[in-house]
Short mmCIF file of C-alpha atoms in Angstrom, two decimals:
data_model
loop_
_atom_site.label_atom_id
_atom_site.label_comp_id
_atom_site.label_asym_id
_atom_site.label_seq_id
_atom_site.Cartn_x
_atom_site.Cartn_y
_atom_site.Cartn_z
CA UNK A 1 -11.57 -3.63 -12.85
CA UNK A 2 -13.18 -2.18 -8.98
CA UNK A 3 -12.47 -3.68 -6.16
CA UNK A 4 -16.27 -4.37 -6.02
CA UNK A 5 -16.68 -5.81 -9.39
CA UNK A 6 -13.12 -7.94 -7.40
CA UNK A 7 -15.14 -8.59 -4.64
CA UNK A 8 -18.04 -9.91 -7.05
CA UNK A 9 -15.15 -12.27 -8.99
CA UNK A 10 -14.05 -14.21 -6.49
CA UNK A 11 -17.18 -15.36 -4.16
CA UNK A 12 -15.86 -15.25 -0.78
CA UNK A 13 -17.35 -19.62 -0.28
CA UNK A 14 -15.00 -20.95 -3.09
CA UNK A 15 -12.02 -19.64 -1.82
CA UNK A 16 -10.01 -22.65 -0.66
CA UNK A 17 -5.85 -22.59 -0.05
CA UNK A 18 -4.54 -24.39 1.07
CA UNK A 19 -0.62 -24.36 2.99
CA UNK A 20 2.56 -27.19 3.92
CA UNK A 21 0.00 -27.84 7.71
CA UNK A 22 -3.41 -25.67 7.29
CA UNK A 23 -6.19 -25.37 4.51
CA UNK A 24 -8.27 -21.93 5.17
CA UNK A 25 -11.84 -22.75 4.25
CA UNK A 26 -15.86 -21.23 4.04
CA UNK A 27 -16.94 -21.69 8.23
CA UNK A 28 -20.11 -23.68 7.89
CA UNK A 29 -22.76 -24.52 10.33
CA UNK A 30 -21.15 -27.35 11.64
CA UNK A 31 -18.26 -25.72 13.14
CA UNK A 32 -20.80 -24.30 16.10
CA UNK A 33 -18.61 -26.30 18.30
CA UNK A 34 -15.23 -25.97 18.32
CA UNK A 35 -15.97 -22.67 17.09
CA UNK A 36 -17.47 -22.40 20.39
CA UNK A 37 -14.94 -23.71 22.73
CA UNK A 38 -12.36 -21.56 20.74
CA UNK A 39 -13.84 -17.76 21.43
CA UNK A 40 -15.55 -18.55 24.66
CA UNK A 41 -12.28 -19.15 26.49
CA UNK A 42 -10.39 -16.47 29.55
CA UNK A 43 -8.19 -15.42 27.71
CA UNK A 44 -9.78 -15.10 24.46
CA UNK A 45 -12.76 -12.32 25.86
CA UNK A 46 -8.97 -10.97 27.18
CA UNK A 47 -8.64 -8.79 23.07
CA UNK A 48 -11.69 -9.78 21.43
CA UNK A 49 -15.84 -7.93 21.74
CA UNK A 50 -17.89 -10.61 22.94
CA UNK A 51 -21.40 -9.27 23.74
CA UNK A 52 -22.28 -12.22 26.14
CA UNK A 53 -23.09 -10.35 30.06
CA UNK A 54 -19.52 -10.59 32.00
CA UNK A 55 -16.61 -12.26 32.07
CA UNK A 56 -16.80 -15.95 33.23
CA UNK A 57 -16.96 -15.06 37.10
CA UNK A 58 -17.88 -17.35 39.94
CA UNK A 59 -20.71 -15.83 40.34
CA UNK A 60 -22.46 -16.11 38.11
CA UNK A 61 -25.17 -18.75 35.90
CA UNK A 62 -22.43 -21.07 34.47
CA UNK A 63 -25.30 -23.39 33.08
CA UNK A 64 -27.62 -20.55 31.39
CA UNK A 65 -23.95 -18.52 30.87
CA UNK A 66 -22.94 -21.12 28.69
CA UNK A 67 -25.94 -21.96 26.92
CA UNK A 68 -26.07 -18.43 26.05
CA UNK A 69 -22.64 -18.44 24.60
CA UNK A 70 -23.64 -21.45 22.70
CA UNK A 71 -26.19 -19.78 21.44
CA UNK A 72 -23.88 -16.12 20.47
CA UNK A 73 -22.24 -18.75 18.77
CA UNK A 74 -24.19 -20.33 15.84
CA UNK A 75 -25.26 -15.65 15.66
CA UNK A 76 -21.89 -15.50 14.44
CA UNK A 77 -21.39 -18.38 12.01
CA UNK A 78 -25.36 -17.33 10.85
CA UNK A 79 -23.99 -13.85 10.36
CA UNK A 80 -20.75 -14.62 8.72
CA UNK A 81 -22.74 -17.24 6.20
CA UNK A 82 -25.13 -13.91 5.54
CA UNK A 83 -22.17 -11.63 5.25
CA UNK A 84 -20.70 -14.15 3.01
CA UNK A 85 -24.01 -13.84 -0.25
CA UNK A 86 -23.12 -10.60 -0.03
CA UNK A 87 -19.53 -10.35 -0.85
CA UNK A 88 -19.43 -8.83 2.52
CA UNK A 89 -15.80 -10.25 3.94
CA UNK A 90 -14.27 -13.16 3.47
CA UNK A 91 -13.77 -14.76 6.63
CA UNK A 92 -12.41 -18.31 7.50
CA UNK A 93 -11.61 -21.11 9.70
CA UNK A 94 -8.49 -22.63 10.21
CA UNK A 95 -8.57 -26.52 9.65
CA UNK A 96 -5.66 -27.86 10.24
CA UNK A 97 -5.21 -31.04 7.12
CA UNK A 98 -3.26 -33.83 8.69
CA UNK A 99 -6.22 -34.21 11.41
CA UNK A 100 -9.28 -31.42 9.58
CA UNK A 101 -9.50 -30.13 13.94
CA UNK A 102 -10.79 -26.14 12.62
CA UNK A 103 -7.88 -24.08 15.16
CA UNK A 104 -9.00 -21.34 14.42
CA UNK A 105 -10.20 -18.13 12.41
CA UNK A 106 -8.96 -16.03 9.43
CA UNK A 107 -10.66 -12.49 7.77
CA UNK A 108 -10.59 -9.80 5.38
CA UNK A 109 -13.09 -7.31 5.71
CA UNK A 110 -13.86 -3.50 6.42
CA UNK A 111 -13.73 -3.32 3.26
CA UNK A 112 -13.64 0.51 2.47
CA UNK A 113 -13.92 1.11 -1.70
CA UNK A 114 -13.38 4.87 -2.39
CA UNK A 115 -9.44 4.21 -0.38
CA UNK A 116 -9.12 0.25 -1.63
CA UNK A 117 -8.33 -1.14 1.42
CA UNK A 118 -9.55 -4.28 4.06
CA UNK A 119 -8.61 -5.44 7.56
CA UNK A 120 -8.02 -8.98 7.90
CA UNK A 121 -8.38 -10.07 11.30
CA UNK A 122 -7.03 -13.86 12.68
CA UNK A 123 -7.39 -15.90 16.15
CA UNK A 124 -6.61 -19.04 17.43
CA UNK A 125 -6.85 -22.27 19.65
CA UNK A 126 -4.58 -20.85 22.98
CA UNK A 127 -3.60 -25.11 22.70
CA UNK A 128 -2.33 -24.13 19.21
CA UNK A 129 -0.10 -21.11 18.93
CA UNK A 130 3.48 -20.71 18.45
CA UNK A 131 2.93 -23.01 15.89
CA UNK A 132 3.46 -20.25 12.96
CA UNK A 133 0.44 -21.15 12.06
CA UNK A 134 -1.52 -17.87 11.81
CA UNK A 135 1.88 -16.43 9.80
CA UNK A 136 1.28 -19.27 7.49
CA UNK A 137 -1.93 -18.12 7.09
CA UNK A 138 -2.61 -14.59 6.66
CA UNK A 139 0.10 -14.94 4.00
CA UNK A 140 -2.04 -17.00 2.40
CA UNK A 141 -4.07 -14.01 3.01
CA UNK A 142 -2.04 -11.39 2.00
CA UNK A 143 -1.46 -12.42 -1.58
CA UNK A 144 -5.66 -13.01 -2.27
CA UNK A 145 -5.75 -9.24 -0.97
CA UNK A 146 -2.85 -7.66 -2.92
CA UNK A 147 -2.52 -10.32 -5.56
CA UNK A 148 -5.97 -11.37 -6.52
CA UNK A 149 -8.64 -8.35 -4.64
CA UNK A 150 -5.13 -5.74 -6.31
CA UNK A 151 -6.25 -4.07 -2.54
CA UNK A 152 -3.54 -0.69 -1.81
CA UNK A 153 -3.19 -1.42 1.60
CA UNK A 154 -3.88 -4.14 4.35
CA UNK A 155 -5.07 -2.64 8.02
CA UNK A 156 -4.72 -5.00 11.00
CA UNK A 157 -6.77 -3.37 14.41
CA UNK A 158 -5.31 -4.76 17.68
CA UNK A 159 -5.18 -5.05 21.32
CA UNK A 160 -2.24 -2.84 22.91
CA UNK A 161 -1.63 -5.87 25.58
CA UNK A 162 -2.27 -9.12 23.03
CA UNK A 163 1.87 -9.80 21.87
CA UNK A 164 1.41 -12.74 19.58
CA UNK A 165 -1.02 -10.76 17.52
CA UNK A 166 1.31 -7.85 16.37
CA UNK A 167 4.10 -10.68 16.07
CA UNK A 168 2.74 -11.33 13.11
CA UNK A 169 1.60 -8.23 11.80
CA UNK A 170 5.15 -6.91 12.94
CA UNK A 171 6.95 -10.23 11.28
CA UNK A 172 5.00 -9.30 8.00
CA UNK A 173 6.14 -5.67 7.74
CA UNK A 174 3.37 -3.50 8.86
CA UNK A 175 4.08 0.19 10.23
CA UNK A 176 2.20 1.02 13.40
CA UNK A 177 -0.06 3.65 11.50
CA UNK A 178 -2.26 5.29 14.71
CA UNK A 179 -3.79 4.49 18.03
CA UNK A 180 -7.26 3.93 18.67
CA UNK A 181 -8.74 6.51 20.98
CA UNK A 182 -9.91 4.29 23.96
CA UNK A 183 -6.22 3.85 24.12
CA UNK A 184 -6.43 0.53 23.71
CA UNK A 185 -6.33 -0.37 20.04
CA UNK A 186 -3.11 -0.31 17.76
CA UNK A 187 -4.47 0.31 13.75
CA UNK A 188 -1.22 -1.30 11.98
CA UNK A 189 -0.96 -1.07 8.29
CA UNK A 190 0.57 -2.27 5.10
CA UNK A 191 0.79 -1.33 1.75
CA UNK A 192 0.71 -3.83 -1.55
CA UNK A 193 3.97 -2.55 -3.03
CA UNK A 194 5.82 -3.50 0.28
CA UNK A 195 4.41 -6.80 1.21
CA UNK A 196 4.67 -7.96 -2.89
CA UNK A 197 8.00 -7.05 -2.68
CA UNK A 198 9.26 -8.82 0.88
CA UNK A 199 6.33 -12.26 -0.27
CA UNK A 200 6.06 -13.54 -3.36
CA UNK A 201 4.24 -16.12 -2.61
CA UNK A 202 6.28 -19.75 -4.20
CA UNK A 203 5.02 -23.24 -5.26
CA UNK A 204 6.96 -24.93 -1.93
CA UNK A 205 5.59 -23.13 0.27
CA UNK A 206 2.17 -23.67 -0.82
CA UNK A 207 1.46 -27.48 -0.47
CA UNK A 208 2.98 -28.34 -4.14
CA UNK A 209 5.03 -30.67 -4.04
CA UNK A 210 7.08 -30.47 -6.94
CA UNK A 211 9.78 -33.82 -7.79
CA UNK A 212 12.18 -35.72 -4.62
CA UNK A 213 15.14 -33.50 -5.03
CA UNK A 214 16.40 -31.25 -2.14
CA UNK A 215 15.94 -27.38 -2.50
CA UNK A 216 18.65 -24.85 -2.08
CA UNK A 217 19.08 -22.16 0.72
CA UNK A 218 16.66 -19.69 -1.13
CA UNK A 219 14.91 -22.36 -3.47
CA UNK A 220 16.37 -19.70 -6.86
CA UNK A 221 19.60 -19.96 -9.05
CA UNK A 222 21.95 -17.64 -6.70
CA UNK A 223 21.96 -21.25 -4.37
CA UNK A 224 24.54 -21.66 -7.39
CA UNK A 225 27.59 -19.48 -5.62
CA UNK A 226 28.83 -16.17 -7.23
CA UNK A 227 25.42 -15.99 -9.10
CA UNK A 228 23.59 -12.78 -8.87
CA UNK A 229 19.93 -10.96 -10.99
CA UNK A 230 18.93 -7.77 -11.37
CA UNK A 231 16.15 -6.08 -12.76
CA UNK A 232 14.56 -3.48 -14.07
CA UNK A 233 11.37 -2.41 -14.10
CA UNK A 234 9.34 -0.09 -16.07
CA UNK A 235 5.81 -0.53 -15.55
CA UNK A 236 3.74 2.58 -16.79
CA UNK A 237 -0.18 2.67 -18.76
CA UNK A 238 1.27 1.12 -21.95
CA UNK A 239 4.50 0.73 -21.17
CA UNK A 240 4.79 -3.21 -19.09
CA UNK A 241 8.30 -4.19 -19.70
CA UNK A 242 12.02 -4.21 -18.09
CA UNK A 243 15.45 -6.16 -18.00
CA UNK A 244 16.69 -8.60 -16.29
CA UNK A 245 20.39 -9.15 -16.19
CA UNK A 246 21.85 -12.35 -14.82
CA UNK A 247 25.44 -11.54 -12.98
CA UNK A 248 27.81 -15.63 -13.15
CA UNK A 249 30.55 -14.12 -10.63
CA UNK A 250 32.06 -11.31 -9.50
CA UNK A 251 35.42 -11.42 -11.21
CA UNK A 252 35.67 -10.38 -15.30
CA UNK A 253 34.17 -12.52 -17.76
CA UNK A 254 35.93 -11.66 -20.22
CA UNK A 255 38.94 -12.76 -18.63
CA UNK A 256 37.49 -15.79 -16.46
CA UNK A 257 35.11 -17.34 -18.93
CA UNK A 258 32.99 -20.42 -17.94
CA UNK A 259 32.07 -23.51 -19.22
CA UNK A 260 28.81 -22.81 -21.07
CA UNK A 261 26.08 -24.20 -23.24
CA UNK A 262 22.38 -23.49 -25.91
CA UNK A 263 19.97 -25.43 -26.59
CA UNK A 264 16.85 -24.44 -28.70
CA UNK A 265 13.83 -26.02 -28.52
CA UNK A 266 11.81 -24.06 -31.16
CA UNK A 267 13.65 -21.56 -32.98
CA UNK A 268 10.55 -19.19 -33.34
CA UNK A 269 13.96 -16.27 -30.80
CA UNK A 270 16.07 -13.75 -31.37
CA UNK A 271 18.43 -14.40 -29.17
CA UNK A 272 21.58 -12.82 -29.67
CA UNK A 273 25.48 -15.13 -29.09
CA UNK A 274 23.96 -18.63 -28.99
CA UNK A 275 26.71 -19.40 -31.78
CA UNK A 276 29.07 -18.68 -30.62
CA UNK A 277 28.28 -20.57 -27.39
CA UNK A 278 27.82 -24.04 -29.34
CA UNK A 279 30.95 -22.98 -31.11
CA UNK A 280 33.47 -22.66 -28.18
CA UNK A 281 31.83 -23.70 -25.08
CA UNK A 282 32.71 -20.60 -23.14
CA UNK A 283 29.94 -17.92 -21.63
CA UNK A 284 31.89 -13.85 -21.46
CA UNK A 285 29.40 -12.39 -19.81
CA UNK A 286 26.51 -12.06 -18.38
CA UNK A 287 23.37 -13.07 -19.18
CA UNK A 288 19.92 -10.30 -20.54
CA UNK A 289 16.81 -10.74 -20.53
CA UNK A 290 13.58 -8.53 -22.41
CA UNK A 291 11.22 -7.79 -24.53
CA UNK A 292 11.92 -9.19 -28.54
CA UNK A 293 11.90 -5.46 -29.91
CA UNK A 294 14.56 -4.24 -27.43
CA UNK A 295 17.38 -7.14 -28.41
CA UNK A 296 19.11 -4.43 -29.78
CA UNK A 297 19.38 -1.93 -27.03
CA UNK A 298 20.29 -3.90 -24.03
CA UNK A 299 22.84 -5.58 -26.31
CA UNK A 300 25.42 -2.46 -27.06
CA UNK A 301 24.33 -1.84 -23.30
CA UNK A 302 26.11 -5.06 -22.05
CA UNK A 303 29.10 -4.33 -24.60
CA UNK A 304 29.65 -1.14 -23.03
CA UNK A 305 29.23 -1.81 -19.79
CA UNK A 306 31.80 -5.13 -20.07
CA UNK A 307 34.29 -2.57 -21.83
CA UNK A 308 33.92 -0.55 -19.66
CA UNK A 309 34.02 -3.07 -16.26
CA UNK A 310 36.74 -5.63 -17.69
CA UNK A 311 40.94 -5.72 -17.39
CA UNK A 312 40.74 -7.00 -20.87
CA UNK A 313 41.59 -4.21 -23.79
CA UNK A 314 37.88 -5.74 -25.27
CA UNK A 315 38.42 -5.71 -29.40
CA UNK A 316 35.37 -8.73 -30.31
CA UNK A 317 33.37 -9.99 -27.37
CA UNK A 318 29.56 -12.04 -27.03
CA UNK A 319 26.90 -11.06 -25.64
CA UNK A 320 24.55 -12.68 -24.92
CA UNK A 321 20.19 -11.25 -24.94
CA UNK A 322 17.23 -13.46 -24.08
CA UNK A 323 14.08 -11.71 -25.37
CA UNK A 324 10.09 -12.88 -24.87
CA UNK A 325 7.65 -11.01 -26.95
CA UNK A 326 5.28 -8.99 -24.60
CA UNK A 327 3.23 -7.42 -26.61
CA UNK A 328 -0.17 -8.44 -25.63
CA UNK A 329 0.89 -6.60 -21.98
CA UNK A 330 3.43 -4.31 -23.58
CA UNK A 331 3.66 -1.16 -26.35
CA UNK A 332 5.99 -3.08 -27.11
CA UNK A 333 7.05 -0.91 -31.08
CA UNK A 334 7.61 1.92 -29.06
CA UNK A 335 10.45 0.84 -27.45
CA UNK A 336 10.63 1.94 -24.03
CA UNK A 337 14.04 -0.55 -22.66
CA UNK A 338 16.77 2.25 -22.88
CA UNK A 339 21.12 1.59 -22.05
CA UNK A 340 20.53 3.16 -18.55
CA UNK A 341 17.75 0.52 -17.35
CA UNK A 342 20.19 -2.16 -17.93
CA UNK A 343 23.33 -1.07 -15.43
CA UNK A 344 21.00 -0.27 -13.67
CA UNK A 345 19.76 -3.94 -13.45
CA UNK A 346 23.47 -4.54 -12.98
CA UNK A 347 24.24 -2.27 -9.93
CA UNK A 348 20.70 -3.43 -8.34
CA UNK A 349 21.71 -7.20 -9.65
CA UNK A 350 21.60 -9.53 -5.25
CA UNK A 351 21.28 -13.23 -3.77
CA UNK A 352 18.08 -12.74 -2.97
CA UNK A 353 15.44 -11.36 -5.90
CA UNK A 354 11.87 -10.58 -7.74
CA UNK A 355 10.07 -13.48 -9.09
CA UNK A 356 6.99 -12.73 -10.65
CA UNK A 357 5.61 -9.39 -12.99
CA UNK A 358 9.41 -7.83 -13.20
CA UNK A 359 12.47 -6.72 -14.85
CA UNK A 360 11.67 -8.21 -18.37
CA UNK A 361 8.74 -10.69 -16.88
CA UNK A 362 6.67 -7.93 -16.41
CA UNK A 363 4.56 -8.12 -19.58
CA UNK A 364 5.43 -11.08 -19.81
CA UNK A 365 1.74 -14.27 -19.97
CA UNK A 366 2.11 -17.37 -19.26
CA UNK A 367 -0.60 -20.26 -20.37
CA UNK A 368 -3.27 -17.34 -20.61
CA UNK A 369 -2.30 -16.45 -17.34
CA UNK A 370 0.54 -13.70 -16.17
CA UNK A 371 3.95 -15.13 -16.07
CA UNK A 372 7.92 -12.94 -16.22
CA UNK A 373 10.32 -14.28 -14.42
CA UNK A 374 10.70 -17.18 -11.79
CA UNK A 375 13.83 -19.78 -10.09
CA UNK A 376 14.01 -22.75 -8.47
CA UNK A 377 17.03 -24.61 -7.25
CA UNK A 378 17.56 -28.15 -6.90
CA UNK A 379 21.04 -29.82 -4.18
CA UNK A 380 22.77 -33.29 -5.14
CA UNK A 381 24.70 -35.11 -4.85
CA UNK A 382 27.80 -36.73 -6.64
CA UNK A 383 30.36 -39.40 -4.01
CA UNK A 384 30.71 -37.51 -1.60
CA UNK A 385 30.73 -33.83 -3.09
CA UNK A 386 26.73 -32.52 -3.20
CA UNK A 387 26.74 -30.04 -6.15
CA UNK A 388 24.14 -27.54 -6.27
CA UNK A 389 22.19 -26.35 -9.79
CA UNK A 390 19.63 -23.58 -10.13
CA UNK A 391 16.91 -22.45 -13.12
CA UNK A 392 15.83 -19.27 -14.10
CA UNK A 393 12.85 -18.92 -16.38
CA UNK A 394 11.28 -15.82 -18.90
CA UNK A 395 8.15 -17.44 -18.89
CA UNK A 396 5.93 -16.16 -22.37
CA UNK A 397 5.13 -19.69 -23.17
CA UNK A 398 1.69 -22.34 -23.57
CA UNK A 399 -2.10 -21.60 -23.21
CA UNK A 400 -4.64 -21.86 -20.51
CA UNK A 401 -6.85 -25.28 -21.04
CA UNK A 402 -3.71 -26.89 -21.71
CA UNK A 403 -2.67 -25.79 -17.68
CA UNK A 404 -1.27 -28.91 -15.30
CA UNK A 405 -0.47 -27.88 -11.52
CA UNK A 406 0.17 -30.65 -9.34
CA UNK A 407 -1.14 -33.55 -11.38
CA UNK A 408 -4.83 -31.52 -11.67
CA UNK A 409 -6.29 -30.00 -15.00
CA UNK A 410 -6.26 -26.62 -13.57
CA UNK A 411 -6.18 -24.46 -16.48
CA UNK A 412 -9.82 -25.86 -18.01
CA UNK A 413 -11.22 -25.44 -15.16
CA UNK A 414 -9.87 -22.43 -15.07
CA UNK A 415 -11.33 -21.74 -18.71
CA UNK A 416 -14.63 -23.12 -17.76
CA UNK A 417 -14.64 -20.35 -15.47
CA UNK A 418 -13.45 -17.41 -17.99
CA UNK A 419 -13.00 -16.63 -21.16
CA UNK A 420 -9.92 -15.61 -22.53
CA UNK A 421 -10.50 -11.66 -24.49
CA UNK A 422 -12.02 -11.95 -27.83
CA UNK A 423 -9.22 -10.31 -29.92
CA UNK A 424 -7.02 -13.79 -28.45
CA UNK A 425 -6.62 -16.29 -30.48
CA UNK A 426 -6.29 -19.15 -28.33
CA UNK A 427 -2.51 -19.56 -30.12
CA UNK A 428 0.70 -21.25 -28.40
CA UNK A 429 3.27 -17.68 -29.04
CA UNK A 430 5.79 -15.66 -27.34
CA UNK A 431 8.20 -18.46 -25.88
CA UNK A 432 10.33 -18.87 -22.86
CA UNK A 433 14.64 -18.73 -21.99
CA UNK A 434 15.39 -21.22 -19.30
CA UNK A 435 18.49 -20.22 -18.26
CA UNK A 436 20.35 -23.41 -16.13
CA UNK A 437 23.50 -22.92 -13.25
CA UNK A 438 25.01 -25.45 -11.55
CA UNK A 439 28.46 -25.81 -9.35
CA UNK A 440 28.76 -29.15 -11.12
CA UNK A 441 32.15 -29.69 -13.44
CA UNK A 442 31.38 -30.25 -16.46
CA UNK A 443 32.17 -30.00 -20.07
CA UNK A 444 30.33 -28.20 -22.74
CA UNK A 445 28.89 -31.32 -24.19
CA UNK A 446 27.59 -32.38 -21.34
CA UNK A 447 25.64 -28.88 -20.30
CA UNK A 448 24.46 -29.25 -23.79
CA UNK A 449 22.56 -32.87 -22.80
CA UNK A 450 21.47 -31.02 -19.10
CA UNK A 451 19.70 -28.42 -20.87
CA UNK A 452 17.52 -30.81 -23.86
CA UNK A 453 16.60 -32.52 -20.61
CA UNK A 454 14.60 -28.79 -18.73
CA UNK A 455 11.75 -28.99 -22.38
CA UNK A 456 10.15 -32.24 -19.80
CA UNK A 457 10.36 -29.34 -17.66
CA UNK A 458 7.45 -27.58 -19.22
CA UNK A 459 5.78 -30.32 -20.75
CA UNK A 460 4.90 -31.49 -16.94
CA UNK A 461 2.84 -27.88 -17.09
CA UNK A 462 1.52 -28.24 -20.32
CA UNK A 463 3.62 -27.32 -22.32
CA UNK A 464 4.09 -28.72 -26.53
CA UNK A 465 5.83 -26.32 -26.99
CA UNK A 466 3.88 -25.06 -30.02
CA UNK A 467 5.04 -23.30 -34.22
CA UNK A 468 5.32 -19.73 -32.74
CA UNK A 469 6.49 -19.89 -28.54
CA UNK A 470 10.60 -19.69 -28.98
CA UNK A 471 11.71 -22.00 -25.62
CA UNK A 472 15.87 -21.03 -25.79
CA UNK A 473 18.43 -23.11 -23.40
CA UNK A 474 21.16 -21.96 -22.42
CA UNK A 475 23.39 -23.28 -19.53
CA UNK A 476 26.28 -22.78 -18.08
CA UNK A 477 28.93 -23.93 -14.59
CA UNK A 478 30.74 -21.69 -12.91
CA UNK A 479 32.73 -25.10 -11.67
CA UNK A 480 35.57 -25.29 -14.30
CA UNK A 481 36.87 -21.62 -15.27
CA UNK A 482 38.54 -20.07 -18.76
CA UNK A 483 41.50 -17.90 -16.88
CA UNK A 484 42.63 -15.26 -19.84
CA UNK A 485 45.40 -15.23 -17.79
CA UNK A 486 46.78 -19.14 -18.07
CA UNK A 487 48.69 -18.90 -21.84
CA UNK A 488 50.01 -23.09 -20.79
CA UNK A 489 48.98 -24.78 -24.51
CA UNK A 490 47.15 -27.82 -22.78
CA UNK A 491 44.69 -26.90 -20.07
CA UNK A 492 43.19 -29.41 -17.46
CA UNK A 493 40.07 -28.83 -16.48
CA UNK A 494 37.56 -31.95 -14.19
CA UNK A 495 34.22 -32.91 -15.09
CA UNK A 496 31.99 -36.18 -13.44
CA UNK A 497 31.49 -39.63 -15.72
CA UNK A 498 29.13 -39.46 -17.41
CA UNK A 499 27.44 -42.68 -16.14
CA UNK A 500 26.63 -39.57 -12.96
CA UNK A 501 24.78 -37.72 -15.15
CA UNK A 502 21.16 -38.84 -14.19
CA UNK A 503 20.53 -36.69 -10.81
CA UNK A 504 21.18 -33.77 -12.72
CA UNK A 505 19.03 -34.55 -15.54
CA UNK A 506 16.20 -35.30 -12.61
CA UNK A 507 17.50 -31.38 -10.52
CA UNK A 508 16.92 -29.59 -14.18
CA UNK A 509 13.63 -31.22 -14.72
CA UNK A 510 12.32 -30.18 -11.05
CA UNK A 511 14.13 -27.21 -10.87
CA UNK A 512 12.41 -25.64 -14.72
CA UNK A 513 8.96 -26.94 -13.81
CA UNK A 514 8.83 -25.29 -10.23
CA UNK A 515 10.85 -21.92 -11.60
CA UNK A 516 7.88 -21.54 -14.23
CA UNK A 517 4.74 -22.52 -12.12
CA UNK A 518 7.18 -19.09 -9.02
CA UNK A 519 6.75 -17.49 -12.28
CA UNK A 520 2.81 -17.20 -12.30
CA UNK A 521 2.55 -17.43 -8.83
CA UNK A 522 4.54 -14.43 -6.86
CA UNK A 523 3.33 -12.84 -10.42
CA UNK A 524 -0.15 -10.51 -9.64
CA UNK A 525 -2.29 -9.55 -12.51
CA UNK A 526 -0.82 -6.24 -15.32
CA UNK A 527 -2.95 -4.73 -16.87
CA UNK A 528 -1.49 -3.47 -20.59
CA UNK A 529 -2.02 -1.72 -23.48
CA UNK A 530 -5.21 -1.36 -25.00
CA UNK A 531 -6.71 -2.34 -21.83
CA UNK A 532 -5.06 -5.66 -22.28
CA UNK A 533 -5.52 -8.15 -18.91
CA UNK A 534 -3.59 -10.53 -18.04
CA UNK A 535 -4.54 -12.23 -14.39
CA UNK A 536 -2.52 -13.97 -11.77
CA UNK A 537 -2.49 -17.21 -11.11
CA UNK A 538 -3.43 -16.82 -7.86
CA UNK A 539 -7.18 -15.27 -8.60
CA UNK A 540 -7.56 -19.43 -9.23
CA UNK A 541 -4.84 -20.85 -7.17
CA UNK A 542 -8.00 -22.31 -4.08
CA UNK A 543 -8.95 -24.15 -8.07
CA UNK A 544 -6.11 -26.68 -6.52
CA UNK A 545 -7.58 -27.09 -2.91
CA UNK A 546 -7.29 -30.91 -1.90
#
C-alpha cells in the first residue's frame, strides 16, 4: 500500500502514543504559552531557525520582541494544525503523564513518497533535558514510522554542535550519511531493518501493566539461565514462514534430559513428541516451532542434528516440533521450509532474540492482526531462593472483536474502524504454541499443573479457545536433569512443596499474557499470499491512550 494511503488511514490528530512517563499527542491552540516559553530561549536559538528579527540582545525593544515572538508561536501552531488536515506531517506535543505539562515537541515530516522516507525532529524544554524523555518519544515515533507507515528510511538533520540531539540518534543507531552545504547541519539516517532488529516495542516499555511480579533482565524466556532461541525467516511474496528453535541447555540434551510436561488446551494440532513427554516426563531435544505442513521436514532435521551432535549412540529419540497454520499469509502448500533452515536457526540461537514476524512467527495472525513470536518472564521467591519462569509463544489465534489489552476492549474499537477482508470468516482458528521454561525444581506432575494455568493468560486477552484453534503448552525445568551416565537404580531429586506452587501459577499466567501481547506489538504489518494482509497492532495502539 502506498505511503500516501497509509497517511490518510492514520490521521495525525488521532495518533496518541504513551510510554511510562510521557504522552505524545497532537498540538492544540492552548499550548501556545508553554511552546512560547520553550521555543524562545537563548539555547533554542542556537540550533533552530527562527523568523524573529534577532537573537536576544541588549539593544532591542524587549517588549516588542516578546510580542512578536508570541505571535510567531501562535502562527506556528496554526500552521501545524492546518498541516494535520492535509496529512502533511505528524507533530506531537511531549506531555508529562504525571503533570500533563507540555515539555517538548516531536515530529515526523518531509515525507518523500518516491523514496518512502521521512524526517524526524524534536525539541525539549531545557529544564527537562538529560532525563531520557526524548529517547522515549523517539522510540514510539520510530515504531509508528517503520511498523505502521512502513517507511524504508527515517532521517534526522541536526546542527553539528547540538550534541544532545546527536546522542539521541546515535543511541538508535542512525548512521551519519551527509553534511549540508553550510557545514553546520549533519544528516543522519536509519533504515527499517536496522531499527526492527534492534528495538522492538514491547508491552512493558509502553506502560501497559500486566500483573504484579518482577520481570527478568530481558523479560524473555532466556532469563532462565542456559536457554537460547534462534530463528530462520522466509519472507518473499507469497512465502511468509520460517522456523524457531528453543534450545534449553548448552549440554547434550539426550545425555542430560530435563523434567518436562505438556498440556493440550484444545487438540486441533499436529505437535510431535507429546506422548512420550507425558509418559516419561522428560525432554531430550530442542523444541522446534514451524508451520503445519513443515512439521515432518523439521522433525527430520532435528533428528539429524541430535544424531550428529550427541555423544550418545542414538537409536531412538523423541523430537518435539510444535506448529501453527500460517496459510492466511503464507503459501503453505509450497512447503518452503527446508532442513538447512532448521540448522540455520540452531546456529543463530542466542540469549537475546527477535520477536514478532520472525522465524515460525513470520506468517502468523493473532486476533486477526499480525501475530508471531513473543516472550516474557517473571521472577519470584520461595523462601530465600529466587526463581525465574519464562514463556515463549507462537501466537496464531483469536478474533479481533474479542481482543482485550490493559482492561480495554480495544478489539471491538478496532473492528468498528475497519472490516476484515471479505473472504475471511470470523472463525477462531489457527492455534497457539506456548513454551514454558523455569529453573524452579518441580516434578513433571507439578510442571503439568503449572502448564494448565497458561490458558488464563490467553483468556485475559480475550481468547475463548475456538474449535479450530489448537492450543498446546510444553513446559520444562532446568533444575533437575536426568543424566544418561548415572546408572544408579534409585534417583533423588528435589521438588517444591505443593503448598508453594501458587506463585508459579501466577507467574505463568502473567508471562503468557505479556508474551502474546509482545508478539503482536513487535510484529510489523505483513502482506502475503493472495494479497492477504495482517496489520500490526501498532497501527491502533493509540486507541489505548488514557
